[in-house]
Structure formats: structure tokens, C-alpha cells
CSV table of C-alpha atoms in Angstrom, one decimal:
chain,number,residue,atom,x,y,z
A,22,MET,CA,-24.1,-0.3,54.1
A,23,ASN,CA,-22.5,-2.9,51.9
A,24,PHE,CA,-20.8,-2.4,48.5
A,25,PHE,CA,-24.0,-3.0,46.5
A,26,GLU,CA,-26.1,-0.6,48.5
A,27,MET,CA,-23.4,2.0,48.2
A,28,PHE,CA,-23.1,1.4,44.5
A,29,ALA,CA,-26.9,2.0,44.1
A,30,GLU,CA,-27.0,5.0,46.4
A,31,TYR,CA,-24.1,6.8,44.6
A,32,ALA,CA,-25.1,5.8,41.1
A,33,PRO,CA,-26.7,9.1,40.2
A,34,ILE,CA,-23.6,11.2,41.0
A,35,PHE,CA,-21.2,8.6,39.4
A,36,LEU,CA,-23.4,8.5,36.3
A,37,LYS,CA,-23.3,12.2,36.1
A,38,ALA,CA,-19.5,12.1,36.5
A,39,THR,CA,-19.3,9.4,33.8
A,40,TRP,CA,-20.8,11.8,31.4
A,41,VAL,CA,-18.1,14.3,32.2
A,42,THR,CA,-15.4,11.7,31.7
A,43,LEU,CA,-16.9,10.5,28.5
A,44,SER,CA,-17.3,14.0,27.0
A,45,LEU,CA,-13.9,15.1,28.2
A,46,THR,CA,-12.3,12.0,26.5
A,47,ALA,CA,-14.4,12.4,23.4
A,48,VAL,CA,-13.5,16.0,22.9
A,49,ALA,CA,-9.8,15.2,23.6
A,50,LEU,CA,-9.8,12.3,21.1
A,51,VAL,CA,-11.4,14.3,18.3
A,52,PHE,CA,-8.8,17.0,18.8
A,53,ALA,CA,-6.1,14.3,19.1
A,54,GLY,CA,-7.2,12.6,15.9
A,55,ILE,CA,-7.1,15.8,13.9
A,56,LEU,CA,-3.8,17.0,15.3
A,57,GLY,CA,-2.3,13.5,15.2
A,58,ALA,CA,-3.3,13.1,11.5
A,59,GLY,CA,-1.6,16.5,10.8
A,60,VAL,CA,1.5,15.5,12.6
A,61,ALA,CA,1.6,12.1,10.9
A,62,ALA,CA,1.3,13.8,7.5
A,63,MET,CA,4.2,16.1,8.4
A,64,ALA,CA,6.2,13.1,9.6
A,65,MET,CA,5.6,11.3,6.3
A,66,SER,CA,6.2,14.3,4.1
A,67,ARG,CA,9.2,14.7,1.8
A,68,ILE,CA,10.0,18.2,3.3
A,69,ALA,CA,12.8,17.7,5.8
A,70,PRO,CA,11.9,20.6,8.2
A,71,LEU,CA,8.3,19.3,8.5
A,72,LYS,CA,9.7,15.9,9.4
A,73,TRP,CA,12.0,17.4,12.0
A,74,LEU,CA,9.1,19.4,13.5
A,75,ALA,CA,6.9,16.3,13.7
A,76,ALA,CA,9.7,14.3,15.2
A,77,GLY,CA,10.4,17.0,17.8
A,78,PHE,CA,6.8,17.3,18.8
A,79,ILE,CA,6.3,13.6,19.1
A,80,GLY,CA,9.6,13.2,21.1
A,81,LEU,CA,8.7,16.1,23.5
A,82,ILE,CA,5.1,15.0,24.1
A,83,ARG,CA,5.9,11.3,24.6
A,84,GLY,CA,8.9,12.1,26.7
A,85,THR,CA,7.1,14.0,29.4
A,86,PRO,CA,4.3,12.9,31.8
A,87,LEU,CA,0.7,13.8,31.0
A,88,ILE,CA,0.2,15.2,34.5
A,89,ALA,CA,3.2,17.6,34.0
A,90,GLN,CA,1.7,18.7,30.7
A,91,LEU,CA,-1.7,19.2,32.4
A,92,PHE,CA,-0.2,21.2,35.3
A,93,LEU,CA,1.9,23.3,32.9
A,94,LEU,CA,-1.2,24.2,30.9
A,95,TYR,CA,-3.5,24.8,33.9
A,96,PHE,CA,-1.3,26.1,36.7
A,97,GLY,CA,1.7,27.1,34.8
A,98,LEU,CA,-0.1,29.4,32.5
A,99,SER,CA,-2.5,30.7,35.2
A,100,SER,CA,-0.6,34.0,35.4
A,101,ILE,CA,-1.3,34.6,31.7
A,102,VAL,CA,-4.6,32.9,31.2
A,103,VAL,CA,-6.9,30.9,33.5
A,104,LEU,CA,-8.4,28.1,31.4
A,105,ASP,CA,-11.7,26.5,32.1
A,106,LYS,CA,-10.9,23.1,33.9
A,107,PHE,CA,-12.8,21.1,31.3
A,108,TRP,CA,-11.0,22.7,28.4
A,109,ALA,CA,-7.6,22.7,30.0
A,110,GLY,CA,-8.1,18.9,30.6
A,111,ALA,CA,-9.4,18.3,27.1
A,112,ILE,CA,-6.5,20.2,25.4
A,113,ALA,CA,-3.8,18.5,27.5
A,114,LEU,CA,-5.3,15.1,27.0
A,115,GLY,CA,-5.8,15.8,23.3
A,116,VAL,CA,-2.2,17.1,22.7
A,117,HIS,CA,-0.8,14.2,24.7
A,118,ASN,CA,-2.7,11.6,22.7
A,119,SER,CA,-2.1,13.3,19.3
A,120,ALA,CA,1.6,12.4,19.6
A,121,TYR,CA,0.8,8.7,20.1
A,122,ILE,CA,-1.9,8.8,17.4
A,123,ALA,CA,0.6,10.4,14.9
A,124,GLU,CA,3.0,7.5,15.5
A,125,ILE,CA,0.1,5.0,15.1
A,126,ILE,CA,-1.0,6.5,11.8
A,127,ARG,CA,2.6,6.8,10.5
A,128,SER,CA,3.3,3.1,11.2
A,129,GLY,CA,0.0,2.1,9.7
A,130,PHE,CA,0.9,3.7,6.4
A,131,GLN,CA,4.4,2.2,6.6
A,132,SER,CA,2.8,-1.3,7.0
A,133,VAL,CA,1.3,-1.1,3.6
A,134,PRO,CA,3.6,-3.2,1.3
A,135,LYS,CA,5.4,-1.1,-1.2
A,136,GLY,CA,4.6,-3.6,-3.9
A,137,LEU,CA,0.9,-2.8,-3.6
A,138,VAL,CA,1.6,0.9,-4.3
A,139,GLU,CA,3.8,-0.1,-7.3
A,140,ALA,CA,1.0,-2.4,-8.6
A,141,ALA,CA,-1.5,0.5,-8.4
A,142,ARG,CA,0.9,3.0,-10.0
A,143,SER,CA,1.8,0.5,-12.8
A,144,LEU,CA,-1.9,0.3,-13.6
A,145,GLY,CA,-1.8,4.0,-14.3
A,146,MET,CA,-3.4,5.1,-11.0
A,147,SER,CA,-2.3,8.5,-9.8
A,148,ARG,CA,-0.6,9.1,-6.4
A,149,GLU,CA,-3.9,10.4,-5.0
A,150,ARG,CA,-6.0,7.5,-6.4
A,151,THR,CA,-3.4,5.1,-5.0
A,152,LEU,CA,-3.6,6.7,-1.6
A,153,ARG,CA,-7.4,6.7,-1.6
A,154,ARG,CA,-8.0,3.2,-3.1
A,155,VAL,CA,-5.1,1.2,-1.7
A,156,GLN,CA,-2.9,2.9,1.0
A,157,ALA,CA,-5.6,4.6,3.1
A,158,PRO,CA,-8.0,1.6,3.4
A,159,LEU,CA,-5.1,-0.8,4.2
A,160,ALA,CA,-3.5,1.5,6.6
A,161,PHE,CA,-6.8,2.0,8.4
A,162,ARG,CA,-7.2,-1.7,8.9
A,163,ALA,CA,-3.7,-1.8,10.5
A,164,ILE,CA,-4.3,1.3,12.5
A,165,LEU,CA,-7.8,0.4,14.0
A,166,PRO,CA,-6.8,-2.1,16.7
A,167,VAL,CA,-3.9,0.0,17.9
A,168,LEU,CA,-6.0,3.1,17.9
A,169,GLY,CA,-8.6,1.2,19.9
A,170,SER,CA,-6.1,0.5,22.6
A,171,GLN,CA,-4.9,4.1,22.6
A,172,PHE,CA,-8.5,5.2,23.1
A,173,ILE,CA,-8.7,2.9,26.1
A,174,ILE,CA,-5.6,4.4,27.6
A,175,ALA,CA,-7.0,7.8,27.0
A,176,VAL,CA,-10.2,7.0,28.9
A,177,LYS,CA,-8.2,5.9,31.9
A,178,ASP,CA,-5.7,8.7,31.6
A,179,SER,CA,-8.5,11.2,31.8
A,180,SER,CA,-8.6,10.4,35.5
A,181,LEU,CA,-5.5,12.6,35.9
A,182,VAL,CA,-7.7,15.7,35.1
A,183,ALA,CA,-9.1,15.1,38.6
A,184,PHE,CA,-6.0,16.7,39.9
A,185,ILE,CA,-6.8,20.1,38.5
A,186,GLY,CA,-10.2,19.8,40.2
A,187,LEU,CA,-12.5,18.8,37.4
A,188,THR,CA,-15.4,16.8,38.9
A,189,GLU,CA,-15.1,13.8,36.5
A,190,LEU,CA,-15.3,10.2,37.6
A,191,PHE,CA,-12.1,10.0,39.6
A,192,ARG,CA,-12.6,13.3,41.3
A,193,THR,CA,-16.1,12.2,42.3
A,194,ALA,CA,-14.6,9.0,43.8
A,195,GLN,CA,-12.1,11.1,45.8
A,196,ASN,CA,-14.8,13.3,47.1
A,197,THR,CA,-17.0,10.3,48.0
A,198,ALA,CA,-14.2,8.5,49.7
A,199,ALA,CA,-13.4,11.6,51.8
A,200,ALA,CA,-17.1,12.1,52.8
A,201,THR,CA,-17.9,8.5,53.6
A,202,TYR,CA,-14.6,7.2,55.0
A,203,LYS,CA,-15.0,4.2,52.7
A,204,PRO,CA,-12.1,4.3,50.3
A,205,LEU,CA,-12.2,0.6,49.5
A,206,SER,CA,-15.8,0.5,48.3
A,207,THR,CA,-15.5,3.9,46.6
A,208,TYR,CA,-12.4,3.1,44.6
A,209,ALA,CA,-13.9,-0.3,43.7
A,210,ILE,CA,-17.0,1.4,42.5
A,211,VAL,CA,-15.2,3.9,40.3
A,212,SER,CA,-13.1,1.1,38.9
A,213,VAL,CA,-16.3,-0.7,37.8
A,214,TYR,CA,-17.3,2.4,35.9
A,215,TYR,CA,-14.0,2.7,34.1
A,216,LEU,CA,-14.1,-1.1,33.4
A,217,ALA,CA,-17.6,-0.8,31.9
A,218,ILE,CA,-16.6,2.1,29.6
A,219,VAL,CA,-13.5,0.2,28.4
A,220,LEU,CA,-15.5,-3.0,27.8
A,221,VAL,CA,-18.0,-1.2,25.7
A,222,LEU,CA,-15.2,0.6,23.7
A,223,THR,CA,-13.4,-2.7,23.2
A,224,ALA,CA,-16.6,-4.3,21.9
A,225,VAL,CA,-17.1,-1.5,19.4
A,226,VAL,CA,-13.6,-1.7,18.1
A,227,ASN,CA,-13.7,-5.5,17.8
A,228,ARG,CA,-16.9,-5.2,15.8
A,229,MET,CA,-15.4,-2.7,13.4
A,230,GLU,CA,-12.3,-4.9,13.0
A,231,LYS,CA,-14.4,-7.9,12.2
A,232,ARG,CA,-16.3,-6.0,9.6
A,233,LEU,CA,-13.2,-4.7,7.9
A,234,GLY,CA,-11.3,-8.0,8.2
A,235,ARG,CA,-13.8,-10.0,6.1
A,236,HIS,CA,-11.2,-10.4,3.3
A,237,LYS,CA,-8.8,-12.2,5.5
A,238,SER,CA,-10.8,-15.4,5.6
B,29,MET,CA,-3.7,9.5,-43.9
B,30,PRO,CA,-1.2,12.0,-45.1
B,31,ASP,CA,-0.8,13.5,-41.6
B,32,SER,CA,0.6,10.3,-40.1
B,33,GLU,CA,3.2,10.0,-42.9
B,34,ASN,CA,4.5,13.4,-42.0
B,35,ASN,CA,4.5,12.6,-38.3
B,36,PRO,CA,5.3,8.9,-37.8
B,37,ASP,CA,5.6,9.3,-34.0
B,38,GLN,CA,2.1,10.6,-33.9
B,39,SER,CA,0.7,7.7,-35.9
B,40,ALA,CA,2.5,5.1,-33.8
B,41,GLN,CA,1.0,6.7,-30.7
B,42,ASP,CA,-2.5,6.7,-32.2
B,43,ARG,CA,-2.3,3.1,-33.0
B,44,PHE,CA,-0.7,2.3,-29.6
B,45,LEU,CA,-3.7,4.0,-28.0
B,46,ALA,CA,-6.1,2.2,-30.4
B,47,GLY,CA,-4.3,-1.0,-29.6
B,48,ASP,CA,-3.7,-2.3,-33.1
B,49,ALA,CA,-0.2,-1.5,-34.1
B,50,ASP,CA,1.3,-3.6,-36.9
B,51,LYS,CA,3.5,-6.6,-36.4
B,52,GLY,CA,7.2,-5.9,-36.9
B,53,GLU,CA,7.0,-2.3,-35.7
B,54,SER,CA,8.8,-1.7,-32.5
B,55,ILE,CA,6.7,-0.9,-29.5
B,56,VAL,CA,9.4,-0.5,-26.9
B,57,GLN,CA,12.8,1.1,-27.6
B,58,LEU,CA,15.6,1.6,-25.2
B,59,ARG,CA,18.3,3.9,-26.6
B,60,GLY,CA,21.6,4.3,-24.7
B,61,VAL,CA,19.9,3.7,-21.4
B,62,THR,CA,22.0,3.9,-18.2
B,63,LYS,CA,20.8,3.3,-14.7
B,64,LYS,CA,22.7,4.0,-11.6
B,65,PHE,CA,21.8,3.7,-8.0
B,66,GLY,CA,23.9,6.4,-6.5
B,67,GLU,CA,27.4,5.6,-7.7
B,68,THR,CA,26.6,2.0,-8.5
B,69,VAL,CA,26.1,1.3,-12.2
B,70,VAL,CA,23.4,-1.2,-12.8
B,71,PHE,CA,23.7,-1.2,-16.5
B,72,SER,CA,25.0,1.3,-19.0
B,73,ASP,CA,24.3,2.3,-22.6
B,74,VAL,CA,21.7,-0.4,-23.2
B,75,ASP,CA,20.0,-0.5,-26.6
B,76,LEU,CA,17.0,-2.8,-27.0
B,77,GLU,CA,14.0,-2.8,-29.3
B,78,VAL,CA,10.9,-5.0,-28.8
B,79,GLY,CA,8.6,-5.5,-31.8
B,80,VAL,CA,4.9,-5.8,-31.8
B,81,SER,CA,3.8,-9.3,-30.8
B,82,GLU,CA,7.4,-10.2,-30.0
B,83,VAL,CA,8.1,-12.2,-26.9
B,84,VAL,CA,11.5,-11.2,-25.4
B,85,VAL,CA,12.8,-13.1,-22.4
B,86,LEU,CA,15.5,-11.5,-20.2
B,87,ILE,CA,17.8,-13.9,-18.5
B,88,GLY,CA,21.0,-13.4,-16.5
B,89,PRO,CA,22.7,-13.8,-13.2
B,90,SER,CA,20.8,-12.4,-10.2
B,91,GLY,CA,21.7,-8.8,-9.4
B,92,ALA,CA,22.6,-8.1,-13.1
B,93,GLY,CA,19.7,-5.7,-13.4
B,94,LYS,CA,17.1,-7.6,-15.4
B,95,SER,CA,14.2,-6.6,-13.1
B,96,THR,CA,15.5,-3.0,-12.9
B,97,LEU,CA,15.6,-2.8,-16.7
B,98,LEU,CA,12.0,-4.0,-16.8
B,99,ARG,CA,10.9,-1.5,-14.1
B,100,CYS,CA,12.5,1.3,-16.1
B,101,VAL,CA,10.2,0.6,-19.1
B,102,ASN,CA,7.1,1.7,-17.1
B,103,GLY,CA,8.9,4.3,-15.1
B,104,LEU,CA,8.9,2.5,-11.7
B,105,GLU,CA,12.6,3.2,-11.8
B,106,GLU,CA,13.9,6.4,-13.3
B,107,ILE,CA,16.7,6.0,-15.8
B,108,THR,CA,19.9,8.0,-15.2
B,109,SER,CA,20.5,8.8,-18.9
B,110,GLY,CA,19.4,7.7,-22.3
B,111,GLU,CA,15.9,7.4,-23.7
B,112,ILE,CA,13.0,5.0,-23.5
B,113,VAL,CA,10.3,5.2,-26.2
B,114,VAL,CA,7.1,3.3,-25.8
B,115,ALA,CA,4.9,3.3,-28.9
B,116,GLY,CA,6.4,6.5,-30.2
B,117,GLN,CA,6.2,8.3,-26.9
B,118,THR,CA,9.4,9.2,-25.0
B,119,LEU,CA,9.0,8.3,-21.4
B,120,SER,CA,9.1,11.3,-19.1
B,121,TYR,CA,8.5,11.5,-15.4
B,122,ASP,CA,5.8,14.0,-15.7
B,123,GLN,CA,3.0,12.3,-13.6
B,124,LYS,CA,0.1,12.8,-16.0
B,125,HIS,CA,2.1,11.5,-18.9
B,126,LEU,CA,3.5,8.6,-16.9
B,127,ASN,CA,0.0,7.6,-15.7
B,128,ARG,CA,-1.3,7.6,-19.2
B,129,ILE,CA,1.5,5.5,-20.6
B,130,ARG,CA,1.4,3.1,-17.6
B,131,SER,CA,-2.3,2.4,-18.2
B,132,ARG,CA,-1.3,0.7,-21.4
B,133,ILE,CA,1.8,-1.2,-20.1
B,134,GLY,CA,0.7,-4.2,-18.1
B,135,MET,CA,3.0,-5.3,-15.3
B,136,VAL,CA,3.0,-8.6,-13.4
B,137,PHE,CA,5.2,-8.9,-10.3
B,138,GLN,CA,7.0,-11.7,-8.6
B,139,SER,CA,4.9,-11.2,-5.4
B,140,PHE,CA,1.6,-10.8,-7.2
B,141,ASN,CA,0.7,-7.6,-5.4
B,142,LEU,CA,-3.1,-8.1,-5.5
B,143,PHE,CA,-5.0,-5.6,-3.4
B,144,PRO,CA,-5.9,-7.7,-0.3
B,145,HIS,CA,-8.9,-5.7,0.7
B,146,MET,CA,-10.7,-6.1,-2.7
B,147,SER,CA,-12.3,-9.2,-4.1
B,148,VAL,CA,-10.8,-10.8,-7.2
B,149,THR,CA,-13.4,-9.0,-9.4
B,150,GLU,CA,-12.7,-5.6,-7.7
B,151,ASN,CA,-9.0,-6.1,-8.2
B,152,ILE,CA,-9.5,-6.4,-11.9
B,153,ALA,CA,-12.2,-3.7,-12.1
B,154,VAL,CA,-10.7,-0.9,-10.0
B,155,ALA,CA,-8.2,0.6,-12.5
B,156,GLN,CA,-10.6,0.1,-15.4
B,157,ARG,CA,-13.0,2.4,-13.6
B,158,ASP,CA,-10.5,4.8,-12.1
B,159,VAL,CA,-8.0,5.1,-14.9
B,160,LEU,CA,-9.9,4.3,-18.1
B,161,GLY,CA,-13.2,5.6,-16.9
B,162,ARG,CA,-15.2,2.5,-17.8
B,163,GLY,CA,-18.6,2.1,-16.2
B,164,LYS,CA,-19.2,-0.4,-13.4
B,165,ASP,CA,-21.0,-3.0,-15.5
B,166,GLU,CA,-18.5,-2.9,-18.3
B,167,ALA,CA,-15.6,-3.2,-15.9
B,168,ILE,CA,-17.2,-6.2,-14.1
B,169,GLN,CA,-18.1,-7.9,-17.4
B,170,LYS,CA,-14.5,-7.4,-18.6
B,171,ALA,CA,-13.2,-8.8,-15.3
B,172,HIS,CA,-15.4,-11.9,-15.6
B,173,SER,CA,-14.5,-12.6,-19.1
B,174,LEU,CA,-10.8,-12.3,-18.3
B,175,LEU,CA,-11.3,-14.6,-15.2
B,176,GLU,CA,-12.8,-17.2,-17.6
B,177,ARG,CA,-9.7,-16.8,-19.8
B,178,VAL,CA,-7.3,-17.6,-16.9
B,179,GLY,CA,-9.6,-20.3,-15.6
B,180,LEU,CA,-10.7,-18.7,-12.4
B,181,SER,CA,-14.4,-17.8,-13.0
B,182,HIS,CA,-15.3,-19.7,-9.8
B,183,LYS,CA,-13.1,-17.3,-7.8
B,184,ALA,CA,-14.7,-14.0,-8.9
B,185,ASP,CA,-16.0,-13.1,-5.4
B,186,ALA,CA,-13.1,-14.6,-3.5
B,187,TYR,CA,-10.5,-12.5,-1.7
B,188,PRO,CA,-6.8,-12.8,-2.7
B,189,GLY,CA,-5.9,-14.2,0.7
B,190,SER,CA,-7.9,-17.3,0.1
B,191,LEU,CA,-6.2,-18.1,-3.2
B,192,SER,CA,-3.1,-20.2,-3.9
B,193,GLY,CA,0.0,-18.4,-5.3
B,194,GLY,CA,-0.7,-19.7,-8.8
B,195,GLN,CA,-4.3,-18.5,-8.7
B,196,GLN,CA,-3.2,-15.1,-7.4
B,197,GLN,CA,-0.7,-14.7,-10.2
B,198,ARG,CA,-3.3,-15.6,-12.8
B,199,VAL,CA,-5.6,-12.9,-11.3
B,200,ALA,CA,-2.7,-10.5,-11.4
B,201,ILE,CA,-2.3,-11.3,-15.1
B,202,ALA,CA,-6.0,-10.7,-15.7
B,203,ARG,CA,-5.8,-7.4,-13.8
B,204,ALA,CA,-3.1,-6.2,-16.1
B,205,LEU,CA,-4.9,-7.5,-19.2
B,206,ALA,CA,-8.0,-5.6,-18.3
B,207,MET,CA,-6.4,-2.4,-19.3
B,208,ASP,CA,-5.9,-3.7,-22.9
B,209,PRO,CA,-2.2,-3.2,-22.6
B,210,ALA,CA,0.0,-2.8,-25.7
B,211,VAL,CA,2.8,-4.6,-24.0
B,212,MET,CA,3.0,-6.9,-20.9
B,213,LEU,CA,6.0,-6.9,-18.5
B,214,PHE,CA,6.6,-9.9,-16.4
B,215,ASP,CA,9.0,-9.6,-13.5
B,216,GLU,CA,9.9,-13.1,-12.4
B,217,PRO,CA,6.3,-14.1,-12.4
B,218,THR,CA,6.8,-17.7,-11.2
B,219,SER,CA,9.8,-17.2,-8.8
B,220,ALA,CA,7.6,-17.0,-5.7
B,221,LEU,CA,5.5,-20.0,-6.6
B,222,ASP,CA,5.7,-23.6,-5.3
B,223,PRO,CA,7.0,-25.8,-8.1
B,224,GLU,CA,3.7,-27.5,-8.7
B,225,LEU,CA,2.0,-24.1,-9.3
B,226,VAL,CA,4.5,-22.8,-11.9
B,227,GLY,CA,2.9,-24.6,-14.8
B,228,GLU,CA,-0.6,-23.0,-14.6
B,229,VAL,CA,0.9,-19.5,-14.7
B,230,LEU,CA,3.3,-20.4,-17.6
B,231,ALA,CA,0.4,-21.9,-19.5
B,232,VAL,CA,-1.6,-18.6,-19.3
B,233,MET,CA,1.5,-16.7,-20.4
B,234,LYS,CA,2.0,-19.1,-23.3
B,235,ASP,CA,-1.6,-18.6,-24.5
B,236,LEU,CA,-1.1,-14.9,-24.3
B,237,ALA,CA,2.1,-15.1,-26.4
B,238,GLU,CA,0.2,-17.2,-29.0
B,239,GLU,CA,-2.5,-14.7,-29.2
B,240,GLY,CA,0.0,-12.1,-30.2
B,241,MET,CA,0.6,-10.2,-27.0
B,242,THR,CA,3.9,-8.2,-26.9
B,243,MET,CA,5.8,-9.5,-23.9
B,244,MET,CA,8.9,-8.7,-22.0
B,245,CYS,CA,9.6,-11.3,-19.4
B,246,VAL,CA,12.3,-11.7,-16.8
B,247,THR,CA,12.4,-15.4,-15.8
B,248,HIS,CA,14.6,-18.3,-14.7
B,249,GLU,CA,12.3,-20.7,-16.5
B,250,MET,CA,14.6,-21.9,-19.3
B,251,ARG,CA,11.9,-24.2,-20.8
B,252,PHE,CA,9.5,-21.3,-21.1
B,253,ALA,CA,12.3,-19.2,-22.8
B,254,ARG,CA,13.0,-22.1,-25.2
B,255,ARG,CA,9.3,-22.7,-26.1
B,256,VAL,CA,7.8,-19.3,-26.1
B,257,ALA,CA,10.4,-16.6,-26.6
B,258,ASP,CA,11.1,-15.1,-30.0
B,259,ARG,CA,14.3,-13.7,-28.6
B,260,VAL,CA,16.4,-14.3,-25.5
B,261,VAL,CA,18.4,-11.4,-24.1
B,262,LEU,CA,21.2,-12.2,-21.6
B,263,ILE,CA,21.8,-9.3,-19.2
B,264,ALA,CA,25.2,-9.4,-17.5
B,265,ASP,CA,28.1,-7.2,-16.7
B,266,HIS,CA,26.1,-4.0,-16.9
B,267,GLY,CA,24.6,-4.6,-20.2
B,268,ILE,CA,23.4,-7.0,-22.9
B,269,ALA,CA,25.9,-9.8,-23.1
B,270,GLU,CA,24.2,-11.6,-25.9
B,271,GLN,CA,20.8,-11.8,-27.6
B,272,GLY,CA,19.2,-13.9,-30.3
B,273,PRO,CA,16.7,-16.7,-30.9
B,274,PRO,CA,16.4,-19.1,-27.9
B,275,ASP,CA,18.1,-22.1,-29.5
B,276,GLN,CA,21.1,-19.9,-30.5
B,277,VAL,CA,21.6,-18.1,-27.1
B,278,LEU,CA,20.7,-21.1,-25.0
B,279,ASP,CA,22.4,-23.9,-27.0
B,280,HIS,CA,25.1,-22.2,-29.0
B,281,PRO,CA,26.1,-19.0,-27.2
B,282,VAL,CA,28.8,-17.0,-29.0
B,283,THR,CA,30.1,-14.9,-26.1
B,284,GLU,CA,32.2,-16.2,-23.3
B,285,ARG,CA,29.9,-14.5,-20.8
B,286,ALA,CA,26.9,-16.3,-22.1
B,287,GLN,CA,28.7,-19.6,-22.2
B,288,HIS,CA,29.8,-19.1,-18.6
B,289,PHE,CA,26.3,-18.2,-17.4
B,290,LEU,CA,24.7,-21.2,-19.1
B,291,SER,CA,27.3,-23.6,-17.8
B,292,GLU,CA,26.6,-22.3,-14.3
B,293,LEU,CA,22.9,-23.0,-14.9
B,294,SER,CA,23.3,-26.5,-16.1
B,295,ASP,CA,25.5,-27.3,-13.1
B,296,HIS,CA,22.5,-26.9,-10.8
């Protein structure tokens, strides 16, 4: 059985696993987006304790490996609460990404020139209007490409959830390799699946960037 | 109107908001204004009045606080002490009050500060709609007539990034004018421009002055000061070193400080 025959034969179980990977990553990223926006708002606030709290959270999460966070949540807390594998994975991946997303959002807002805010304010626009009309749209344009690459990292990092036993793409590859004694073909196949997901995601982000970047011409 | 005689501040404010105050009445007043950044004194105890339709040019060595003074007039900088009155209303830093006053004080910046994600027309229309509550058609019509006035009708749908510096600054002037300001503040409006683009911006400003716009302008363009200013104010050593008609201040300065500054200028 060559690579292509194997690819075809195992397509149904890999496609099913792709669905698990995609839904895991999607749930994690929605959660990460909401939490990350909240942490970014705290980091940019004028209230010092909120800033410290945000900085502490970001430092702690970015300073420790995702797999340690995942194992802490799933195995570490198992004496108190046994989480569903999917949800444990989604929460760990979500919290991990929220710290990065918070930093991306914060730096996006900081990239908006102060002069533009002053121009809006000097026209009589309120803080809220200025945020909505000037800061947010421009920050979003700066954030989008960086956010896109963070999403790509998240898709690939979701493979770590295999190690708590969730049958997503990578776990499926491990099982297949063990059953067929064909690690080379199997890990090549699973790589093709990840690559396909990443390529589609990249295309979507590029398209959004292009649409938002019309004014740069 | 007997009411307005009893309450002159109120009448000045009404006319300010209606946009038809009389010539000779002062529209901007600084009374004993001091500005410090931390312990550093930028200027102290400054008194300055700007009359309706008057063009006041602020000159002085860099770092003397000309721009800071201008930015205090519309509250972009908070003053440390003293009082600023614009059209009878004392500037306070209450946000609602500040937004209302700012909507009638036009400001043009050295770095243009056009909104890069909006077309030229949108740049001029956005605050008309958001702040003055004008309808879409009215705001766009106003934008187009102002673009014609600054000679940029053909750029109505362009984005700022595709315009030259001089064109951007003319759009920025149109954006400020769209609010029907009672006074226009210019903060070194030509300093970021290539020399060959300075003229087109100064021409628009000169037209404005001739049409009776009240203007406060920080600039290094001495020819503009000479031709357009009603009064030149030299800011140096934490305050107003000398002021008067342009030919007096620029050609026959009385104070040593002014003589020194002007001799430095002519050396270059």
C-alpha cells in the first residue's frame, strides 16, 4: 500500500478527526478572543491594579508551556474535578492564546498614531466616538495579520491536546501509526491535513486584509 | 435684546454658536495662563486676546511653547493655572463642555492627521455627522463645496495615502472648516511639507484670512507673517516677549529678546 492508497483509505477517519481539531480550535479561539480582549482592556486601562493584573496574567501564561498548562488543568485538577477531554483542551488552548491575543490587541491600539486621536478630539468627537470611528478600525487593520498568524499557531498547537487522549487529528495519526507500523506515511498524511487547514486560513486572512487595505493604494 | 445686555457672556456665547460675532470683539482670551509639564515651566502668566477676524501669528524659538500655547486654547493640553475664555465661555475640562467648544475651534496640525481609512470626503463629513448631527447629504455637499474651495474637487474619493503633503494639509483645512469654526488654530501647518508644496497651503490660509476668519497660527514662515498677520506675537523665555503689527515686531523690534531672535533668523 503506497502513500496515496493509504491516504485514501484513512481519509474517513482523518476527516472526522479534522472536524474535532477544527471545532476544538474554534471554540478555544472564540474563548481566547473574548478573554484576550478583556485582558487587553485591563492592560490599557488607567487603573493601575488592573494593569498589574493583566501584566501578571500575560507573563504567567506566556512564560509557561502550553502542555504544562494542559496537564495541570486535566491531570492536576483530576482529584478535584475530572473535565471532559474536549473542554479541558479547549479551555487550556483558549487561556493560552488569550494572553497572546491580549498583547496583539494592545499593540494594535498603540500603533494608532496619537495625532489621529487628537485630530478627532479637536473636531469635538467624544472619547467613545473617537474609539469607534478612528482607533478601533485602525487598530483592527494592524491587528488582523498578526491575529491570523496567531490563529495558525493555535491550529497547530491544538495537536498537544492529543496527549490528554482526545482523538483529534494528531491522536488519530498516533493510533494509525501504531496500528499500521507505518509512521512515515501516517505522519506525512496528518501533516498534509494541518497544512491544508493552515492554507485555507491564510487565504481567508489575506482576503480580509486586502479588503480592509484598499485605502493604502 | 435687553437680556444680552444684562449678561454679556451669554450674548457672546450665542453669537459664537451662531457664528456671526462682530469684528473687534475678542473671541479668544488668555488670562494669566501658566503651563507646566511636571516641574518644568513652559510659560507663565500669559495674557493674550484675539479679536474676531484677527490673524495672530505666533513666532519664537523652538521649544518656547508656541505649539503648547495653541494646544491649550482647545484643551488638548490642560493649563496649570489661569483662565482661557473662548467666545465668552471659560474653558473647563468637563468632557461634554470641551467637546462642544472644540467643535467650533478648528485645528490644523503639522502632520495633517487625516484619517487614513476614510476617503477625503469621509474625512470632512465624519465629524459634521457625528458631532453636529448633520445629515449624510448635507455633510457630503458641504465637504464637496469645501474641496472646491481648496482646489481639490478631483480628489473627493481619494484616500489620504495617495495625496501629496500639500494636498493632505488642504484637506485637513477643509475638514476643520466643515465645522463652521469661530476660530482656526494652525500648528506649524507647513513645517512638514516639501518646500515646493508650502505655497499652495499658505495660499489657502491667506484666502481664509481675507474672508475674515479668525486665526491663530504658529509658523516659521516669516513672509506669511508679514503679509497676512494683523499681529505677530513672539513667544520666548516663558512668555510673550514682544507683540505688535508685523512690520514693527519683525523689522523694528523693541525688546532685546526679539532683536536677538530675529537676528538669529536672518543668519540662516
